[in-house]
Amino acid sequence: DQQVKQNSPSLSVQEGRISILNCDYTNSMFDYFLWYKKYPAEGPTFLISISSIKDKNEDGRFTVFLNKSAKHLSLHIVPSQPGDSAVYFCAASRERNNDMRFGAGTRLTVKP
Amino acid sequence: DSGVTQTPKHLITATGQRVTLRCSPRSGDLSVYWYQQSLDQGLQFLIQYYNGEERAKGNILERFSAQQFPDLHSELNLSSLELGDSALYFCASSPHSGLSTDTQYFGPGTRLTVL
């Protein structure tokens, strides 16, 4: 059962522009959301997270927005850099529950 | 380098066989998680161990089992292997008992190919 969905398998943007990666979830019990970045031949690395009590969390060039009513979150990268080219996974869980559900990932390519 | 190590990096075996994947968590981390990533799929949570005990179970098949040893390393055992078990298997670790707000640090993965 796909409780976390990333409907865009790939995204290509120009260096310096904004990258927007989207994620939808179906389980209204999820209250903690994370984004992971994955380079080839490496494991995923934690990027940024947000709790359901917030609707925005910012860390440098990365901002995650959460729309609970729409069960939607997005990751904004501004400005995008070629080194941001990777697969981005969205994940969700119920706080204090370790069954973290991942989306299938979106491959971001940032062109110089 | 996340500090989580996994061996082997690649494993090729035949249907019906049994394999063991090994994971060493970051120094000081008490929780170990196992995930499966099949082709073009997201990561599927399999199981979590905390300080030697099973803490949470996800979509883990009965043919699969895991354990965490006193030195905190963990092994994932896959038996009666089928073609569909071919996947990347990731191990992750976190400091505590696994509050979802703990950051999980992932190893580089073991690529299993079942022929």
Short mmCIF file of C-alpha atoms in Angstrom, two decimals:
data_model
loop_
_atom_site.label_atom_id
_atom_site.label_comp_id
_atom_site.label_asym_id
_atom_site.label_seq_id
_atom_site.Cartn_x
_atom_site.Cartn_y
_atom_site.Cartn_z
CA ASP A 1 0.00 0.00 0.00
CA GLN A 2 1.45 3.28 -1.14
CA GLN A 3 0.81 5.63 1.71
CA VAL A 4 3.43 8.07 0.51
CA LYS A 5 3.54 9.00 -3.15
CA GLN A 6 5.96 10.97 -5.24
CA ASN A 7 4.22 11.21 -8.56
CA SER A 8 7.08 12.75 -10.50
CA PRO A 9 9.85 10.21 -11.10
CA SER A 10 12.14 12.90 -12.45
CA LEU A 11 12.64 16.66 -12.55
CA SER A 12 15.13 18.75 -14.49
CA VAL A 13 15.91 22.39 -13.65
CA GLN A 14 18.50 24.96 -14.61
CA GLU A 15 21.21 25.93 -12.18
CA GLY A 16 20.18 28.93 -10.09
CA ARG A 17 16.46 28.28 -10.49
CA ILE A 18 14.07 26.84 -7.95
CA SER A 19 13.50 23.09 -7.68
CA ILE A 20 10.16 21.99 -6.27
CA LEU A 21 9.70 18.36 -5.34
CA ASN A 22 6.28 17.17 -4.33
CA CYS A 23 4.98 14.43 -2.09
CA ASP A 24 1.46 13.30 -1.17
CA TYR A 25 0.39 11.03 1.63
CA THR A 26 -2.84 9.25 2.43
CA ASN A 27 -2.56 8.38 6.10
CA SER A 28 -3.89 11.23 8.23
CA MET A 29 -2.13 9.73 11.25
CA PHE A 30 1.26 10.70 9.87
CA ASP A 31 2.61 13.63 11.81
CA TYR A 32 6.31 13.70 11.05
CA PHE A 33 7.78 14.10 7.60
CA LEU A 34 11.30 13.92 6.27
CA TRP A 35 13.23 14.36 3.07
CA TYR A 36 16.25 12.25 2.25
CA LYS A 37 18.72 12.71 -0.58
CA LYS A 38 20.45 9.80 -2.26
CA TYR A 39 23.49 9.81 -4.53
CA PRO A 40 24.33 6.73 -6.64
CA ALA A 41 26.11 3.97 -4.75
CA GLU A 42 25.41 5.65 -1.40
CA GLY A 43 22.71 5.29 1.21
CA PRO A 44 20.09 8.01 1.69
CA THR A 45 21.15 10.98 3.79
CA PHE A 46 18.80 13.03 5.91
CA LEU A 47 18.07 16.46 4.50
CA ILE A 48 15.27 18.18 6.39
CA SER A 49 12.20 17.33 8.42
CA ILE A 50 8.96 18.89 9.57
CA SER A 51 6.50 18.11 12.30
CA SER A 52 2.79 18.43 11.70
CA ILE A 53 2.56 21.30 14.18
CA LYS A 54 4.41 23.44 11.63
CA ASP A 55 3.67 24.31 8.05
CA LYS A 56 7.17 25.37 7.06
CA ASN A 57 10.73 24.53 8.00
CA GLU A 58 13.77 26.13 6.48
CA ASP A 59 17.41 25.12 6.45
CA GLY A 60 19.63 27.18 4.20
CA ARG A 61 18.65 26.64 0.58
CA PHE A 62 16.11 23.96 1.55
CA THR A 63 12.56 24.65 2.68
CA VAL A 64 9.87 22.09 3.33
CA PHE A 65 6.22 23.11 3.23
CA LEU A 66 3.43 21.04 4.74
CA ASN A 67 -0.23 21.34 3.82
CA LYS A 68 -2.04 19.03 6.21
CA SER A 69 -5.49 19.59 4.79
CA ALA A 70 -4.27 18.55 1.35
CA LYS A 71 -1.97 15.85 2.78
CA HIS A 72 0.79 17.33 0.68
CA LEU A 73 4.33 18.40 1.28
CA SER A 74 6.93 19.92 -0.94
CA LEU A 75 10.65 20.55 -0.85
CA HIS A 76 11.95 23.77 -2.35
CA ILE A 77 15.60 24.17 -3.24
CA VAL A 78 16.67 27.71 -3.99
CA PRO A 79 18.95 28.31 -5.76
CA SER A 80 19.48 24.87 -7.28
CA GLN A 81 23.05 23.75 -7.79
CA PRO A 82 24.48 20.94 -9.94
CA GLY A 83 25.56 19.16 -6.73
CA ASP A 84 21.91 18.88 -5.78
CA SER A 85 21.43 16.35 -8.58
CA ALA A 86 20.31 13.21 -6.75
CA VAL A 87 17.24 11.14 -5.95
CA TYR A 88 15.06 12.73 -3.28
CA PHE A 89 12.86 10.56 -1.08
CA CYS A 90 9.96 11.82 0.95
CA ALA A 91 9.17 9.86 4.14
CA ALA A 92 6.43 9.99 6.74
CA SER A 93 5.72 8.43 10.09
CA ARG A 94 3.63 8.72 13.18
CA GLU A 95 5.70 10.28 15.90
CA ARG A 96 7.21 7.64 18.14
CA ASN A 97 6.37 5.02 15.55
CA ASN A 98 9.28 3.60 13.72
CA ASP A 99 7.46 2.35 10.68
CA MET A 100 8.66 5.12 8.42
CA ARG A 101 7.06 5.04 4.95
CA PHE A 102 9.00 6.25 1.96
CA GLY A 103 7.91 7.46 -1.43
CA ALA A 104 9.44 6.01 -4.59
CA GLY A 105 11.72 9.01 -5.05
CA THR A 106 12.18 11.82 -7.56
CA ARG A 107 15.38 12.08 -9.55
CA LEU A 108 16.45 15.73 -9.69
CA THR A 109 18.88 16.87 -12.36
CA VAL A 110 20.27 20.37 -12.10
CA LYS A 111 21.82 21.50 -15.36
CA PRO A 112 24.71 23.98 -15.37
CA ASP B 1 30.50 8.68 5.16
CA SER B 2 27.58 8.05 7.51
CA GLY B 3 29.56 5.78 9.82
CA VAL B 4 27.23 2.85 9.09
CA THR B 5 28.92 -0.05 7.35
CA GLN B 6 27.31 -2.88 5.42
CA THR B 7 28.82 -6.03 4.02
CA PRO B 8 28.94 -7.40 1.47
CA LYS B 9 28.49 -4.65 -1.09
CA HIS B 10 27.20 -7.04 -3.74
CA LEU B 11 25.81 -10.53 -3.47
CA ILE B 12 24.77 -12.84 -6.29
CA THR B 13 23.04 -16.07 -5.46
CA ALA B 14 20.50 -18.54 -6.79
CA THR B 15 16.84 -19.10 -6.03
CA GLY B 16 16.21 -21.23 -2.97
CA GLN B 17 19.44 -20.20 -1.29
CA ARG B 18 19.98 -18.39 2.00
CA VAL B 19 22.13 -15.31 2.56
CA THR B 20 23.15 -13.14 5.49
CA LEU B 21 23.63 -9.39 5.26
CA ARG B 22 25.61 -7.63 7.92
CA CYS B 23 25.38 -4.13 9.33
CA SER B 24 27.52 -2.23 11.83
CA PRO B 25 25.82 0.88 13.20
CA ARG B 26 27.49 4.19 13.97
CA SER B 27 29.44 4.20 17.16
CA GLY B 28 27.06 4.73 20.06
CA ASP B 29 23.85 4.17 18.09
CA LEU B 30 21.55 1.66 19.73
CA SER B 31 18.92 1.24 17.04
CA VAL B 32 19.34 -0.56 13.74
CA TYR B 33 16.77 -0.51 10.95
CA TRP B 34 16.57 -2.61 7.81
CA TYR B 35 15.02 -1.44 4.55
CA GLN B 36 14.47 -3.01 1.15
CA GLN B 37 14.53 -1.00 -2.06
CA SER B 38 13.31 -2.87 -5.12
CA LEU B 39 13.74 -1.53 -8.63
CA ASP B 40 12.05 1.86 -8.98
CA GLN B 41 10.43 1.49 -5.59
CA GLY B 42 10.76 3.52 -2.45
CA LEU B 43 12.41 2.11 0.61
CA GLN B 44 10.29 -0.44 2.42
CA PHE B 45 10.82 -0.63 6.16
CA LEU B 46 11.46 -4.20 7.22
CA ILE B 47 12.39 -4.29 10.88
CA GLN B 48 14.03 -2.36 13.71
CA TYR B 49 16.14 -3.55 16.62
CA TYR B 50 16.97 -1.52 19.68
CA ASN B 51 19.75 -2.62 22.01
CA GLY B 52 19.37 -6.24 21.00
CA GLU B 53 15.60 -6.48 21.01
CA GLU B 54 13.09 -6.28 18.21
CA ARG B 55 11.40 -2.89 18.41
CA ALA B 56 9.21 -2.55 15.34
CA LYS B 57 8.23 -4.67 12.40
CA GLY B 58 7.25 -3.54 8.94
CA ASN B 59 6.71 -5.41 5.69
CA ILE B 60 9.10 -8.22 6.47
CA LEU B 61 8.43 -11.62 4.94
CA GLU B 62 8.40 -14.72 7.11
CA ARG B 63 11.36 -16.03 5.07
CA PHE B 64 13.38 -13.09 6.39
CA SER B 65 14.69 -12.67 9.90
CA ALA B 66 17.07 -10.38 11.69
CA GLN B 67 18.92 -10.07 14.94
CA GLN B 68 21.07 -7.59 16.77
CA PHE B 69 24.06 -8.84 18.72
CA PRO B 70 25.51 -7.60 22.04
CA ASP B 71 28.10 -5.54 20.15
CA LEU B 72 25.09 -3.91 18.40
CA HIS B 73 25.88 -5.11 14.91
CA SER B 74 22.93 -6.63 13.11
CA GLU B 75 22.37 -9.34 10.56
CA LEU B 76 19.50 -9.78 8.14
CA ASN B 77 18.91 -13.36 7.07
CA LEU B 78 17.07 -14.04 3.84
CA SER B 79 16.10 -17.63 3.09
CA SER B 80 14.37 -19.59 0.32
CA LEU B 81 15.32 -16.74 -1.96
CA GLU B 82 13.10 -15.85 -4.89
CA LEU B 83 13.80 -13.75 -7.97
CA GLY B 84 11.66 -10.98 -6.50
CA ASP B 85 13.98 -10.66 -3.52
CA SER B 86 16.56 -9.02 -5.76
CA ALA B 87 16.90 -5.53 -4.35
CA LEU B 88 19.07 -3.08 -2.50
CA TYR B 89 19.02 -3.70 1.23
CA PHE B 90 19.86 -0.75 3.42
CA CYS B 91 20.68 -0.66 7.06
CA ALA B 92 20.29 2.51 9.09
CA SER B 93 21.09 3.40 12.67
CA SER B 94 19.95 6.02 15.13
CA PRO B 95 21.05 6.98 18.62
CA HIS B 96 18.01 6.14 20.65
CA SER B 97 15.10 3.80 20.91
CA GLY B 98 13.75 5.04 17.66
CA LEU B 99 11.68 8.09 18.13
CA SER B 100 10.74 9.06 14.63
CA THR B 101 12.40 12.38 15.29
CA ASP B 102 15.73 10.59 15.55
CA THR B 103 17.75 11.03 12.41
CA GLN B 104 18.46 7.71 10.78
CA TYR B 105 21.91 7.34 9.24
CA PHE B 106 22.01 4.97 6.31
CA GLY B 107 24.72 2.61 5.19
CA PRO B 108 25.71 2.29 1.52
CA GLY B 109 23.53 -0.77 1.02
CA THR B 110 23.97 -4.35 -0.14
CA ARG B 111 22.84 -5.15 -3.65
CA LEU B 112 21.37 -8.64 -3.75
CA THR B 113 20.83 -10.35 -7.09
CA VAL B 114 18.94 -13.63 -7.15
CA LEU B 115 19.36 -15.61 -10.38
#
